[in-house]
Each structure stands twice: as structure tokens, then as C-alpha cells.
mmCIF file of C-alpha atoms in Angstrom:
data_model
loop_
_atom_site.group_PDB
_atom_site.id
_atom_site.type_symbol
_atom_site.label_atom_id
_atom_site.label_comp_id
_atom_site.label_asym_id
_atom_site.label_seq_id
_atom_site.Cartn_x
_atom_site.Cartn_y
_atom_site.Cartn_z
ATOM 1 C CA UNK A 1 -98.646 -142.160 132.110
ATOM 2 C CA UNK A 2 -100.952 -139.703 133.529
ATOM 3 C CA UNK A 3 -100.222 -137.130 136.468
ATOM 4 C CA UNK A 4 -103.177 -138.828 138.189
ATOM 5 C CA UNK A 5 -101.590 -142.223 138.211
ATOM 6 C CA UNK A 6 -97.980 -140.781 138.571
ATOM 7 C CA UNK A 7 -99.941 -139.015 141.788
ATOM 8 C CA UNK A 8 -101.157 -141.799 143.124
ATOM 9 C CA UNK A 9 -98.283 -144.530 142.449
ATOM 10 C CA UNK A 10 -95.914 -142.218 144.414
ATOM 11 C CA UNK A 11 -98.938 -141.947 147.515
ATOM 12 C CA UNK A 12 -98.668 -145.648 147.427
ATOM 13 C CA UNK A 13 -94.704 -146.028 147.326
ATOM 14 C CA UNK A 14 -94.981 -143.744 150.420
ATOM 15 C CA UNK A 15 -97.375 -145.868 151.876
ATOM 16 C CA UNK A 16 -95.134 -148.949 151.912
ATOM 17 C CA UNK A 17 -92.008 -147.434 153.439
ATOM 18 C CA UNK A 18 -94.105 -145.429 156.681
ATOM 19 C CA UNK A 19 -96.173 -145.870 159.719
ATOM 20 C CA UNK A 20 -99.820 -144.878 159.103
ATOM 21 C CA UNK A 21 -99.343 -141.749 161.524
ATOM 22 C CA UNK A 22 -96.673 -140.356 159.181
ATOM 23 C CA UNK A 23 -98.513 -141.303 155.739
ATOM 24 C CA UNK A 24 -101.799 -139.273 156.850
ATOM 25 C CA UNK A 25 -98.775 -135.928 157.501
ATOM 26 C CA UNK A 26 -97.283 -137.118 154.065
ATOM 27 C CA UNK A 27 -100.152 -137.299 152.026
ATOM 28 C CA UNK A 28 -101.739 -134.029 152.719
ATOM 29 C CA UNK A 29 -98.304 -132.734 151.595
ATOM 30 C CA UNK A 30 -98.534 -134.437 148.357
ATOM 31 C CA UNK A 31 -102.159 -133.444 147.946
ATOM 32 C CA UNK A 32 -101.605 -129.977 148.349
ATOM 33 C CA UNK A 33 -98.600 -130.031 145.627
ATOM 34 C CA UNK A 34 -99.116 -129.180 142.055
ATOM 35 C CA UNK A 35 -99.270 -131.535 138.962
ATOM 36 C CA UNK A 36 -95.645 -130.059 137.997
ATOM 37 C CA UNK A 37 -93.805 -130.698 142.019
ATOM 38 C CA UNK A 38 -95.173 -134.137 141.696
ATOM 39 C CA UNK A 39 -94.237 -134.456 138.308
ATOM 40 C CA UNK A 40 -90.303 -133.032 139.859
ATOM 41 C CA UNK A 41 -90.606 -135.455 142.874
ATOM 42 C CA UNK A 42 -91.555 -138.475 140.794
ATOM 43 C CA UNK A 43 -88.271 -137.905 138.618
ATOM 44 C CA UNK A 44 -86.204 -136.883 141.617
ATOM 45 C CA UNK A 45 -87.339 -140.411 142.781
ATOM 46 C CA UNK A 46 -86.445 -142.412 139.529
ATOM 47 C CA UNK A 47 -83.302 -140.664 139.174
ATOM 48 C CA UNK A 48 -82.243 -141.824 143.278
ATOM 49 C CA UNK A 49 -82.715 -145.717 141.768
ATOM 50 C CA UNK A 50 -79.171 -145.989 139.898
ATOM 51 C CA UNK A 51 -81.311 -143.661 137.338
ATOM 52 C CA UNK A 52 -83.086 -146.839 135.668
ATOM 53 C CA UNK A 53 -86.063 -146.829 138.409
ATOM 54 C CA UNK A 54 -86.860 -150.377 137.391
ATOM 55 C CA UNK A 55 -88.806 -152.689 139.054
ATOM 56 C CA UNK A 56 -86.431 -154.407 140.951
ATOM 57 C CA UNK A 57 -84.328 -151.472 142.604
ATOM 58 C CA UNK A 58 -87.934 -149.976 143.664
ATOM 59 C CA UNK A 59 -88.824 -153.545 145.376
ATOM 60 C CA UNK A 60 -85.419 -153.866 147.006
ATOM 61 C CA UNK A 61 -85.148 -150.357 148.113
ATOM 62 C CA UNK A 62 -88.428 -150.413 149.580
ATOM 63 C CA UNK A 63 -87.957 -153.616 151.427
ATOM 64 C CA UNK A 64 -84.772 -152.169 153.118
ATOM 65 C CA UNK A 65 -86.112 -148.981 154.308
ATOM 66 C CA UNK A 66 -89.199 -151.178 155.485
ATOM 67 C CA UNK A 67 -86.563 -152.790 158.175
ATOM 68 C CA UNK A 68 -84.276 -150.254 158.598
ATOM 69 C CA UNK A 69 -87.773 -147.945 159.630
ATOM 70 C CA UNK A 70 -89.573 -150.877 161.245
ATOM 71 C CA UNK A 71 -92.578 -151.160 159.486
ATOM 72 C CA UNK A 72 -94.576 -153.631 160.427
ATOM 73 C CA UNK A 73 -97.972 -155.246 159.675
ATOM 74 C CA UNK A 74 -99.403 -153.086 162.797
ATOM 75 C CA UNK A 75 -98.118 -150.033 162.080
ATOM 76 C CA UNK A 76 -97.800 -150.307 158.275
ATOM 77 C CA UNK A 77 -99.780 -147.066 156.333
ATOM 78 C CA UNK A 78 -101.102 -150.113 153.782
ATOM 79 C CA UNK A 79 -103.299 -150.913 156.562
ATOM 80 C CA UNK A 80 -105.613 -148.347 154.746
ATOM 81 C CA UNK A 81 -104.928 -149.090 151.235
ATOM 82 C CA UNK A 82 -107.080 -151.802 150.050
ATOM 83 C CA UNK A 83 -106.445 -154.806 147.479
ATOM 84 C CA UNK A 84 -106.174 -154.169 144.035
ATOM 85 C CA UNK A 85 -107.715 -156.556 141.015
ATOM 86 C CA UNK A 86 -107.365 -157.941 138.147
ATOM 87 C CA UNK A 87 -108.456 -156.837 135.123
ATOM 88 C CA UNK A 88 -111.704 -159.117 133.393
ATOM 89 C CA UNK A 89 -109.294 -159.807 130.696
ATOM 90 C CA UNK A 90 -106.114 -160.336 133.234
ATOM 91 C CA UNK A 91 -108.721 -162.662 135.894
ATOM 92 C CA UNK A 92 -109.482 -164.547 132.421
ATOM 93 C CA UNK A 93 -105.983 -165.510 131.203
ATOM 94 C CA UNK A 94 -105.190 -166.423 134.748
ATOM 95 C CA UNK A 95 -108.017 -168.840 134.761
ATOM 96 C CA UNK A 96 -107.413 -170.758 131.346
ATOM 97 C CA UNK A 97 -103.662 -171.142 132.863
ATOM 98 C CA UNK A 98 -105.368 -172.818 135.919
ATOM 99 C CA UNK A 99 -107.783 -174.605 134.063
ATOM 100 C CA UNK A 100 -104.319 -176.388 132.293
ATOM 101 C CA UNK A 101 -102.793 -177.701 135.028
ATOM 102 C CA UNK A 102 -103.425 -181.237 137.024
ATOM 103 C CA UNK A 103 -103.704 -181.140 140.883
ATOM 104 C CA UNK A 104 -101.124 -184.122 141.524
ATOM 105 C CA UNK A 105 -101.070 -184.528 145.548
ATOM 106 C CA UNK A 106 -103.069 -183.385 148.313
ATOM 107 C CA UNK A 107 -101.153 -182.847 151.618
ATOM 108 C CA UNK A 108 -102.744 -183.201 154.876
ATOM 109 C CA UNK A 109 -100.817 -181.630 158.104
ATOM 110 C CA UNK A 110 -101.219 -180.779 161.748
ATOM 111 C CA UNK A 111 -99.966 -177.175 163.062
ATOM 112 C CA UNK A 112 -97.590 -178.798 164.767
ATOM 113 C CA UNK A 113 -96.605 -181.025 161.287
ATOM 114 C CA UNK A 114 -96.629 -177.637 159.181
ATOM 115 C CA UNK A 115 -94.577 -175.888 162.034
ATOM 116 C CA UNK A 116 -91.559 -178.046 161.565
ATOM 117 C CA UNK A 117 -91.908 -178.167 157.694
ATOM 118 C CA UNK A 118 -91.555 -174.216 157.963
ATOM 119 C CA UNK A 119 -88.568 -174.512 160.367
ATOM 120 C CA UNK A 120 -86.490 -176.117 157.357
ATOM 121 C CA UNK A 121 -85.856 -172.931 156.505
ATOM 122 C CA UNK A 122 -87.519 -170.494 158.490
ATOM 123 C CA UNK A 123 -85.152 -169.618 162.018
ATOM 124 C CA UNK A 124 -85.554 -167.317 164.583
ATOM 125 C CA UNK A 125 -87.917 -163.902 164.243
ATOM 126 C CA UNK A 126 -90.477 -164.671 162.501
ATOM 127 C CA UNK A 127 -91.790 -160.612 162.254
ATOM 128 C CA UNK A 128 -91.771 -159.249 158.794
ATOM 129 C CA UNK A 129 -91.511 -162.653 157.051
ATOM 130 C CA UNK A 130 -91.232 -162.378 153.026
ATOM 131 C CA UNK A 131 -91.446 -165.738 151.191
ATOM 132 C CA UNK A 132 -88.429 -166.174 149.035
ATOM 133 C CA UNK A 133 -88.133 -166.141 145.468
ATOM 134 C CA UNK A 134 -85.423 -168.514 145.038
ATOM 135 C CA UNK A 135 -86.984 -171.976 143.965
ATOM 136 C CA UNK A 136 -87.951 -170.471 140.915
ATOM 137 C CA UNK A 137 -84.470 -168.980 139.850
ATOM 138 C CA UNK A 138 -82.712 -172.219 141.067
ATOM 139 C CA UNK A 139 -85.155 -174.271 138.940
ATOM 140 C CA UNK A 140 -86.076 -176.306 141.773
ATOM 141 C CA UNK A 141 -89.937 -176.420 142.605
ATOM 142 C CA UNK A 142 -90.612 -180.543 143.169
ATOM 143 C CA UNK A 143 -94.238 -180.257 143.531
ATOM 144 C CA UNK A 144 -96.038 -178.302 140.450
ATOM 145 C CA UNK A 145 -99.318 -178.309 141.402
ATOM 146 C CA UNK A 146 -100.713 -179.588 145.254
ATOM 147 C CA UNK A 147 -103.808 -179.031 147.648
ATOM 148 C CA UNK A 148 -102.254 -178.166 151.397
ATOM 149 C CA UNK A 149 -104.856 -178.318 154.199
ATOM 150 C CA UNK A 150 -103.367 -177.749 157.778
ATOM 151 C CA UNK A 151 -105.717 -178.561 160.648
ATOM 152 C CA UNK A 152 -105.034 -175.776 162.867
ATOM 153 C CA UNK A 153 -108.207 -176.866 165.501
ATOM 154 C CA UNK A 154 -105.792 -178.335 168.138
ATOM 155 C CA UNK A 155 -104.725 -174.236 168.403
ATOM 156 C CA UNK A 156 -108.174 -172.747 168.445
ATOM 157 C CA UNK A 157 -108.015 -172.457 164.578
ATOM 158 C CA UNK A 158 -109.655 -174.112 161.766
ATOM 159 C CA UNK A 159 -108.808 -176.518 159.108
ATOM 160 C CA UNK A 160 -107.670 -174.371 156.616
ATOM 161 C CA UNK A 161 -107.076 -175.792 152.845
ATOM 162 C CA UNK A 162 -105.824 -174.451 149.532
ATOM 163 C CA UNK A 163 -104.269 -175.403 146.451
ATOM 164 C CA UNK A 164 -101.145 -173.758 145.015
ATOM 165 C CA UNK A 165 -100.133 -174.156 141.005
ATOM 166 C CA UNK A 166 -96.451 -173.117 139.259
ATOM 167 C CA UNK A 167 -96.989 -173.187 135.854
ATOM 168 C CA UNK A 168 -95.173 -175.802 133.564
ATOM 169 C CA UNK A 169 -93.214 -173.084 131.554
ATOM 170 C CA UNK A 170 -92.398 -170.850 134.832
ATOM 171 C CA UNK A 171 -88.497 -171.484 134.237
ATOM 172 C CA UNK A 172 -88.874 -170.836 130.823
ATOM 173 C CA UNK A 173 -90.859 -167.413 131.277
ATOM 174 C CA UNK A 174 -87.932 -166.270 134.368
ATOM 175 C CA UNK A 175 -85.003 -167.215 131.428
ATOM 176 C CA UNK A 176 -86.566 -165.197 128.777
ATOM 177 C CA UNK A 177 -87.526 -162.434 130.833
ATOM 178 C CA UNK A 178 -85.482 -159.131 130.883
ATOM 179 C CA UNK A 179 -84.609 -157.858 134.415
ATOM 180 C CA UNK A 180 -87.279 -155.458 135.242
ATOM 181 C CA UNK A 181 -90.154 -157.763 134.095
ATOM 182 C CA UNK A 182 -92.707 -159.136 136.663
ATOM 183 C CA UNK A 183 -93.091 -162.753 135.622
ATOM 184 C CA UNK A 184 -96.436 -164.299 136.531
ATOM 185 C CA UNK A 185 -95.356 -168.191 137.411
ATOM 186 C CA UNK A 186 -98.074 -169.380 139.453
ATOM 187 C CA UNK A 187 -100.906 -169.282 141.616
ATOM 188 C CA UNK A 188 -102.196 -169.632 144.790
ATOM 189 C CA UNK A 189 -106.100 -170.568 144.950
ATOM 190 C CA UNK A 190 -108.119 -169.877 148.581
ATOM 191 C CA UNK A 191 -111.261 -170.969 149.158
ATOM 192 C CA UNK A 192 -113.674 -168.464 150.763
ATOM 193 C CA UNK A 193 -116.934 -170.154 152.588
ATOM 194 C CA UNK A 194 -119.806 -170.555 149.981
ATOM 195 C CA UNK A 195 -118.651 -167.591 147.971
ATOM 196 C CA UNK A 196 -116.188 -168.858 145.428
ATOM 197 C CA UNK A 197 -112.322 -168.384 145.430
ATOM 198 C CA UNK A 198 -109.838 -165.891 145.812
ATOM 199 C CA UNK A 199 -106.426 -166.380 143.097
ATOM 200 C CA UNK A 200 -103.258 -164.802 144.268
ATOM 201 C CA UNK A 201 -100.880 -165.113 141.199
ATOM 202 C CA UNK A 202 -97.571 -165.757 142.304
ATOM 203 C CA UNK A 203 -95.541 -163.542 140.447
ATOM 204 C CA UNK A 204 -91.503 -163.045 140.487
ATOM 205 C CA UNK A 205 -89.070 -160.193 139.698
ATOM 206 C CA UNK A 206 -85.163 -160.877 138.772
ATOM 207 C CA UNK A 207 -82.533 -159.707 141.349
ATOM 208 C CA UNK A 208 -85.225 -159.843 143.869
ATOM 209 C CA UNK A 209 -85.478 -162.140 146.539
ATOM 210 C CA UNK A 210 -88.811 -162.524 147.747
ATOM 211 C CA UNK A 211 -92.605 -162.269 146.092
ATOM 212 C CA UNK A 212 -93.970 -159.254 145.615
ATOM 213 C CA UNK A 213 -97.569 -158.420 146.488
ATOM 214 C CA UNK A 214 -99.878 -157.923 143.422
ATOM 215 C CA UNK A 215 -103.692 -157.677 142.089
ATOM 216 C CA UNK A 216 -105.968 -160.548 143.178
ATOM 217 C CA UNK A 217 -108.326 -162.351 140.910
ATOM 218 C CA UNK A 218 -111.454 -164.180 141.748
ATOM 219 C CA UNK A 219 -113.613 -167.842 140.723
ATOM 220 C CA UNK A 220 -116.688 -168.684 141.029
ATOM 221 C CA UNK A 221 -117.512 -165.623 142.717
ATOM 222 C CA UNK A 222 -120.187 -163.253 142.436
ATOM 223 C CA UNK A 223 -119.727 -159.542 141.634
ATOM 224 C CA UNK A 224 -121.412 -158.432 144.910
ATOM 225 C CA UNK A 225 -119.268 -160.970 146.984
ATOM 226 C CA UNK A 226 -115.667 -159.532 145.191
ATOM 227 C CA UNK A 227 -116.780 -155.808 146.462
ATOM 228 C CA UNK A 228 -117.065 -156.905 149.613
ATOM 229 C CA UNK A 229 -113.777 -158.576 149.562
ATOM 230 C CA UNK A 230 -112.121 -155.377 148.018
ATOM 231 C CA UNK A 231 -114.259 -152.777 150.074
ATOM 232 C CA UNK A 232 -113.035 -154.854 153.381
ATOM 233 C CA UNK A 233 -109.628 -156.686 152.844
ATOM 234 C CA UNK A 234 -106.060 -154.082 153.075
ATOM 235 C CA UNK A 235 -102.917 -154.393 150.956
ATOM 236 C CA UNK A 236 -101.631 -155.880 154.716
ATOM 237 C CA UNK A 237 -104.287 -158.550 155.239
ATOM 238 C CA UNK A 238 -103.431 -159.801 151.836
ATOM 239 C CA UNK A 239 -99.562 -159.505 151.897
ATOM 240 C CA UNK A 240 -100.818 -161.467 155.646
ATOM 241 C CA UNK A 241 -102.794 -164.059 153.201
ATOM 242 C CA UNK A 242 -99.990 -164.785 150.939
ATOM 243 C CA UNK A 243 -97.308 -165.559 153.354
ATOM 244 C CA UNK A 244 -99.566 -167.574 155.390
ATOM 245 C CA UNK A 245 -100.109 -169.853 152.537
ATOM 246 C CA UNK A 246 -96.761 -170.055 150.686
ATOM 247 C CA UNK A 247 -94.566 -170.472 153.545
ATOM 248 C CA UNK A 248 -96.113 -174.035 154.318
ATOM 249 C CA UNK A 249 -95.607 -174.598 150.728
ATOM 250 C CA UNK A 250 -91.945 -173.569 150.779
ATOM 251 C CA UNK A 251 -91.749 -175.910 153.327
ATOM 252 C CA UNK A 252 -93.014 -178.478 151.643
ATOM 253 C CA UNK A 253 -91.037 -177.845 148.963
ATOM 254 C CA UNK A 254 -87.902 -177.864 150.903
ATOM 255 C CA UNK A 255 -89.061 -181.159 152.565
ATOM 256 C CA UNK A 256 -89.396 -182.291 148.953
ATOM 257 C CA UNK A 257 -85.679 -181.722 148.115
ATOM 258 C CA UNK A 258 -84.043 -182.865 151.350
ATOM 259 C CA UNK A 259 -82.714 -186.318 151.612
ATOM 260 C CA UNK A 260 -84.066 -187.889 154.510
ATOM 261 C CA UNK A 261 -87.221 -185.640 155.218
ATOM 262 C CA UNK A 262 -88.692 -186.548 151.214
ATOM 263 C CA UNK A 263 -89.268 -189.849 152.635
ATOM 264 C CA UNK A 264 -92.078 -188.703 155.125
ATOM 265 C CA UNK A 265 -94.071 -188.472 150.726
ATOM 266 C CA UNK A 266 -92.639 -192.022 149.894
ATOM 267 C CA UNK A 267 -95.934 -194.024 150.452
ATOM 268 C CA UNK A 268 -99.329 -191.635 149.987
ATOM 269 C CA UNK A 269 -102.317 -193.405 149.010
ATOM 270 C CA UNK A 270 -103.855 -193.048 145.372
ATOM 271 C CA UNK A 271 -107.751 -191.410 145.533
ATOM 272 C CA UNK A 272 -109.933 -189.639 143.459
ATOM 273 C CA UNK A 273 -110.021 -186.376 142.602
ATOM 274 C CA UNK A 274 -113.748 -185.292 143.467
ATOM 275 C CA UNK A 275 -113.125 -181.668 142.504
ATOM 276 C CA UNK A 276 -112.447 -183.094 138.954
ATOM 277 C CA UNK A 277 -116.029 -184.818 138.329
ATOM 278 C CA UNK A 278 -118.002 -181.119 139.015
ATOM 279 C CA UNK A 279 -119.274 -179.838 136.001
ATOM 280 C CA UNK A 280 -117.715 -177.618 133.858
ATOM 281 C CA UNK A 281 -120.023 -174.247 134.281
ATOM 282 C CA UNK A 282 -119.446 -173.197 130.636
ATOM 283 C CA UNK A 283 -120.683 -176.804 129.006
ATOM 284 C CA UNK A 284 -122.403 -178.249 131.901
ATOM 285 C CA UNK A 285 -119.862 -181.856 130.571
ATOM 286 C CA UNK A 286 -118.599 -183.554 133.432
ATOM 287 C CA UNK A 287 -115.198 -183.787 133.805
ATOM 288 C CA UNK A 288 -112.821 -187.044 133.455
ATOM 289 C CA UNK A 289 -112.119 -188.641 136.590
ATOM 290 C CA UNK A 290 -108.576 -187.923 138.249
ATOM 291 C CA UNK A 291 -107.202 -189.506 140.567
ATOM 292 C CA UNK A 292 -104.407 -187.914 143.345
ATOM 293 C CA UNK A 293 -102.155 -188.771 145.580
ATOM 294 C CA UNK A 294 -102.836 -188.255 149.535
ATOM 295 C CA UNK A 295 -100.212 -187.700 151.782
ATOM 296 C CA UNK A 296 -101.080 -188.162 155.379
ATOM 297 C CA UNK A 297 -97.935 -186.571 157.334
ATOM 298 C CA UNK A 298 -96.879 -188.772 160.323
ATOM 299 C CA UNK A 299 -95.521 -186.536 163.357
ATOM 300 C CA UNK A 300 -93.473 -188.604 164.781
ATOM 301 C CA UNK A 301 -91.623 -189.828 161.265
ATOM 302 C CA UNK A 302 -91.437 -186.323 160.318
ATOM 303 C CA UNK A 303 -89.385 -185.391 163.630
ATOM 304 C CA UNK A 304 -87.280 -188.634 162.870
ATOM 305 C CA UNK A 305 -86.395 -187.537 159.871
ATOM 306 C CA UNK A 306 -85.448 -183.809 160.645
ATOM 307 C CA UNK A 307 -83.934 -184.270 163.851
ATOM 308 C CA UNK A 308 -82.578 -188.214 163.963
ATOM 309 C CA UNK A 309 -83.644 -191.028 166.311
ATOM 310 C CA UNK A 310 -81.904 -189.527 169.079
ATOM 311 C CA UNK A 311 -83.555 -186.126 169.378
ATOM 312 C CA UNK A 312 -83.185 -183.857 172.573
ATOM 313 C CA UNK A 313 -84.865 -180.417 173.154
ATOM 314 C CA UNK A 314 -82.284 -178.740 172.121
ATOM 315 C CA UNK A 315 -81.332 -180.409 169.260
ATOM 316 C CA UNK A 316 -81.216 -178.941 165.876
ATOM 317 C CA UNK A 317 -82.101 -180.427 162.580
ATOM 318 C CA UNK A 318 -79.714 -182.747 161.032
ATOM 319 C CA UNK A 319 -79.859 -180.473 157.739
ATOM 320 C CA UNK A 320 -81.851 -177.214 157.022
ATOM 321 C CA UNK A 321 -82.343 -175.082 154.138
ATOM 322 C CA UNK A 322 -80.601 -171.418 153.486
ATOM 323 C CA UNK A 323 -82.217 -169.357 151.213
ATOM 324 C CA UNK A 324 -80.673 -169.117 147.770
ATOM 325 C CA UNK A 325 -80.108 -164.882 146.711
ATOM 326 C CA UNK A 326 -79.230 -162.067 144.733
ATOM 327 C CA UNK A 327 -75.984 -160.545 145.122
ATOM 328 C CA UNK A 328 -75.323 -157.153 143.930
ATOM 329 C CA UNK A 329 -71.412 -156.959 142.005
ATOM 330 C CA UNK A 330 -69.205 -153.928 142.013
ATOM 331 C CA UNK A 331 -70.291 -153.215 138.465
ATOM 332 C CA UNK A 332 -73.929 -153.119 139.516
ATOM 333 C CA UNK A 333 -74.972 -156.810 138.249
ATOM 334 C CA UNK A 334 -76.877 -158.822 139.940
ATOM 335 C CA UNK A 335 -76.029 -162.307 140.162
ATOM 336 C CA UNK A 336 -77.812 -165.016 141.978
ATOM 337 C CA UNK A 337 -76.615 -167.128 144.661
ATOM 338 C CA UNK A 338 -77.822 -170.889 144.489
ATOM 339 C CA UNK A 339 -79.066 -171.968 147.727
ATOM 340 C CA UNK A 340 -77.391 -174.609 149.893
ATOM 341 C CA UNK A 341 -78.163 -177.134 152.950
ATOM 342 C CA UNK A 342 -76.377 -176.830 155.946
ATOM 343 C CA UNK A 343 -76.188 -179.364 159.083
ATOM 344 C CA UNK A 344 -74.671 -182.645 160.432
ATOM 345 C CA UNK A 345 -75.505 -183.696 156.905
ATOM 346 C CA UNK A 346 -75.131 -181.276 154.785
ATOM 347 C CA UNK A 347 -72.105 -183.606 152.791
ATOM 348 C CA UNK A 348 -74.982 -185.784 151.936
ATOM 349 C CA UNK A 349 -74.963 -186.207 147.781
ATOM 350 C CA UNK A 350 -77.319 -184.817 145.743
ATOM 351 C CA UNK A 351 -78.639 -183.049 148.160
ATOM 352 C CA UNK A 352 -80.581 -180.538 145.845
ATOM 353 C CA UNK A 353 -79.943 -182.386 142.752
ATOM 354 C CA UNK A 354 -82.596 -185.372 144.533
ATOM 355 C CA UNK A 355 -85.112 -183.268 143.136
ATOM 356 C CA UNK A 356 -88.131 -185.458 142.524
ATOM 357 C CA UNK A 357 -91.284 -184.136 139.741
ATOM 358 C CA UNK A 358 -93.781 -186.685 141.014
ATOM 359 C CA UNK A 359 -96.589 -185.263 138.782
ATOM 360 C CA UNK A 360 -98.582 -188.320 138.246
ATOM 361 C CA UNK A 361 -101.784 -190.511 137.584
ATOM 362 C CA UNK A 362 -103.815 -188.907 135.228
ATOM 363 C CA UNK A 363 -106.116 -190.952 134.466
ATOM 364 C CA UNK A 364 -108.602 -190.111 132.057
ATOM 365 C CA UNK A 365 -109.778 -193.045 130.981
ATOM 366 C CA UNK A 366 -112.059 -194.237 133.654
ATOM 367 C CA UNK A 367 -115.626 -191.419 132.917
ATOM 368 C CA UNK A 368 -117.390 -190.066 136.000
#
């Protein structure tokens, strides 16, 4: 590695861990320093990390000093650091793994609808929200690939829609992996208004317990239209971007594996896939006709469900989620800690094992 990037990967891990009043002091420190101090504070650094200065350690020690310093999205020095990219070859590989995967359902949802999917899991502050990592370790993600829109007009908002894709062979890639790998098991794919899409690849690092922020990737999008993006959007907005998507689909997800709120999915109705009939921009073939299913989430099901027929104000839910996590041993090992319902019903059976795969209908038969 050279000094330059040594230089500017220990700016950046500064960056993460202070306000943007202290980074501006802190960086005209390190960029008065000499190639050989950095080189001696960069060691100092990996040597502070149990002396392996892996991945994981960095993540983890840079997420507690982030709360124990209270770093936030306001006052967070990444506020000036903008979004990193893919490589061409990197945006490429991430594309033929999209290209391979089948969009299953579509999920349609209120704020209101999306607000109580999120509350299966996510209590009290919401500030400094990480999504967690632990669907992937517990091999339990129910819905591989889905399209979430969630109509946020009756807020002042917009109707906001977005498909997210885990990989077949993610729990395959997380059991071969060694512990300071970063393991690439999905993506997230956003829309942007009549410019293409934005790809935020969902990646996942062992012995840590939430998703780390990496470089974006694009489709369909023009060179000019990416700069902008990079030129305008901050390490913040994005990490902003992420959680804002994934957290409805860890709801989801968690709906997905509960006992009485799966049912809310039980009866979607089967349409086509009209994304699937475009044409394919390298061969200008149309595509096979797919066909989905659409799940229309009922409001007043989905609060029978979570919170029973007789529900007050201050009722809780019958059953909610706690995050599965890592666990660090006396000898250093990190062991994971399956996750687990808690609640009125929380003695319900097969409670996580009621894990349903309902990747379905693909019918290829019928041409466009």
C-alpha cells in the first residue's frame, strides 16, 4: 500500500469517529506530518486493534466510539466526504449477479403500514440507527429478491419504490468466508428520476453486527449523471439512503418469519412483471414474460395481527423481534448469538423455523 492511500485511509477513519469542527483541527495535523509519522501513527493504530487490525475490530471500534462521542448524521465530519464507486470491472460483476436473479413479489405499503413493520424490531430512539447484520448469519432471509414501494404522500412525502436482491449463494459465501472478509451478499437497487439507478451492494463482515457502508455502483446511467451524483451526495446522505431502504426490508423480513403477522402475505395477487418485457440494451431481444406476486398490505389486518383483536394505545405487540449478535468470549472469539422473539407469544412453535422461501412463478413460457 502506498503512503498516499495509507494517508488518506487514516483521514477517513478520523472522519468517522469526530464532529466536522474537530476533523478540519485534525486534518491539518495530519497534513502537516511527514510520510514516516503517518507511516508510525498508522501502525500505532493497527497495533491498538488486538494487533490483527482486521476488518471487523476497525468496524466495531469505530461504531463504539461513534456513540460513546455522539456522532451523529448532523454533526458527523463524513458530511464532507463524498461517496465512493465502484470500479467498471466491480459495477460489471455486480450487474451480471443482478441480471441472475428473479424479482418474486412486489410489496405495496402506507407510512403508517411500513411504520409498524419497522417497529417489529425497531424500539425506542431511533437516532443513529444501523441495520443489522443478523439475517444473513442466522440463515434466515424469507424473501430473496422483492420490489418495496411505500407511499409516503399522506406525510408530505412521495411514493418512494425500490427493489432489494440477496443473492442465492449469500449463506454459502458468509460460511466460506474467513473473518476479516467483506462478503458482498446482495443489493439494494434505487431508482433516480429519468436518470437510471443507483446499486448499493449489501455487503457483510463476520463478528459484526450491522452493514457497513461501501462504494456505490450505477445502471442505466449516464457518465455525466454519476458525477453529479458523486460531486453532490456525502458518505452521510448515503449511509442516510441505505438505512432508509433496508430497515423497511428488515421489517418485512421479520414480518415474514413471525407467526401471525406472515399471514398479512398469505393471499397477494399474481401480475406481470412489466419491467421483465423491456428490452435487453445489449441484444435489443425482449425479455420472457414474468409474472409476480403483489402484496397489497391491509392496515387494519396488519395491526390485528401485531397487536391482537383487542388492541389499546398502550398495548404492545403480541411478539417482536430482538436482534440476533456477536458476542465477544474471554479468549477473544467471536461467537454469534441467534436471534429470538419475545412477547405474549413468544412460546409459539417454530417461531423462526416458519421460515417461508416463496420464490415463485417464473414463467417463461408465455413470450412478450
Amino acid at each position: 500500500m502506498e503512503i498516499k492511500e495509507i494517508r488518506e485511509r487514516l483521514i477517513y477513519a478520523n472522519a468517522s469517529v469526530m464532529t466536522e469542527e474537530e476533523f478540519s483541527k485534525a486534518k491539518k495535523i495530519l497534513d502537516e506530518m511527514s510520510d514516516s509519522e503517518i507511516l508510525n501513527i498508522a501502525s500505532k493504530a493497527i497495533q491498538s486493534v488486538n494487533g490483527k487490525g482486521n476488518t471487523k475490530e476497525y468496524l466495531n471500534m469505530a461504531k463504539k466510539l461513534q456513540k460513546i462521542r455522539g456522532i451523529n448524521k448532523g454533526n458527523s465530519a463524513l458530511n464532507s466526504f463524498k461517496v465512493n464507486t465502484l470500479s467498471e470491472m466491480e459495477n460489471t460483476d455486480l450487474l451480471n449477479k443482478i441480471e441472475k436473479s428473479y424479482l418474486s413479489d412486489a410489496i405495496y405499503l402506507t407510512n403508517s403500514e411500513d411504520i409498524q413493520l419497522i417497529d417489529l424490531w425497531e424500539k425506542g430512539d431511533k437516532s443513529g440507527i444501523t441495520i443489522p447484520s443478523d439475517l444473513f448469519f442466522a440463515n434466515t432471509v424469507p424473501l430473496m429478491d422483492c420490489k418495496i414501494s411505500v407511499d409516503e404522500r399522506e406525510i408530505g412525502g412521495v411514493n418512494c419504490s425500490y427493489r432489494v436482491i440477496i443473492f442465492e449463494d449469500y449463506a454459502e459465501k458468509i460460511k466460506s468466508a474467513d473473518m476479516d472478509d467483506v462478503i458482498m451478499v446482495g443489493a439494494a437497487i434505487i431508482p433516480i428520476m429519468g436518470s437510471g439507478d443507483i446499486i448499493i451492494p449489501i455487503n457483510v463482515v463476520n463478528g459484526v453486527d450491522s452493514i457497513p457502508i461501501c462504494p456505490i455502483g450505477f445502471r442505466n446511467m449516464p457518465k455525466s449523471h454519476q458525477q453529479r451524483i458523486v460531486q453532490s451526495m456525502s458518505q452521510t446522505q448515503l449511509a442516510q439512503m441505505l438505512v432508509s431502504v433496508m430497515e423497511t426490508w428488515y421489517g418485512i423480513q421479520i414480518a415474514l418469519l413471525h407467526p401471525e403477522v406472515k399471514e398479512v402475505f398469505k393471499n397477494p395477487q399474481t401480475v406481470r412483471d412489466y419491467d421483465s418485457t423491456k428490452n435487453n440494451s445489449k441484444n435489443n431481444k425482449k425479455k420472457r414474460v414474468r409474472y409476480i406476486k403483489k402484496h397489497v398490505i391491509n392496515k387494519d389486518e396488519l395491526e390485528k395481527r401485531i397487536y391482537g383483536m383487542t388492541r389499546t394505545i398502550k398495548r404492545h405487540a403480541l411478539l417482536w423481534y430482538v436482534i440476533g449478535h456477536w458476542r465477544t468470549c474471554k479468549d477473544g472469539r467471536k461467537v454469534f448469538i441467534q436471534p429470538y422473539w419475545k412477547g405474549a407469544l413468544r412460546n409459539e412453535k417454530n417461531v423462526v423455523e416458519a421460515r417461508e422461501r416463496e420464490i415463485i412463478i417464473k414463467n417463461e413460457a408465455v413470450e412478450a
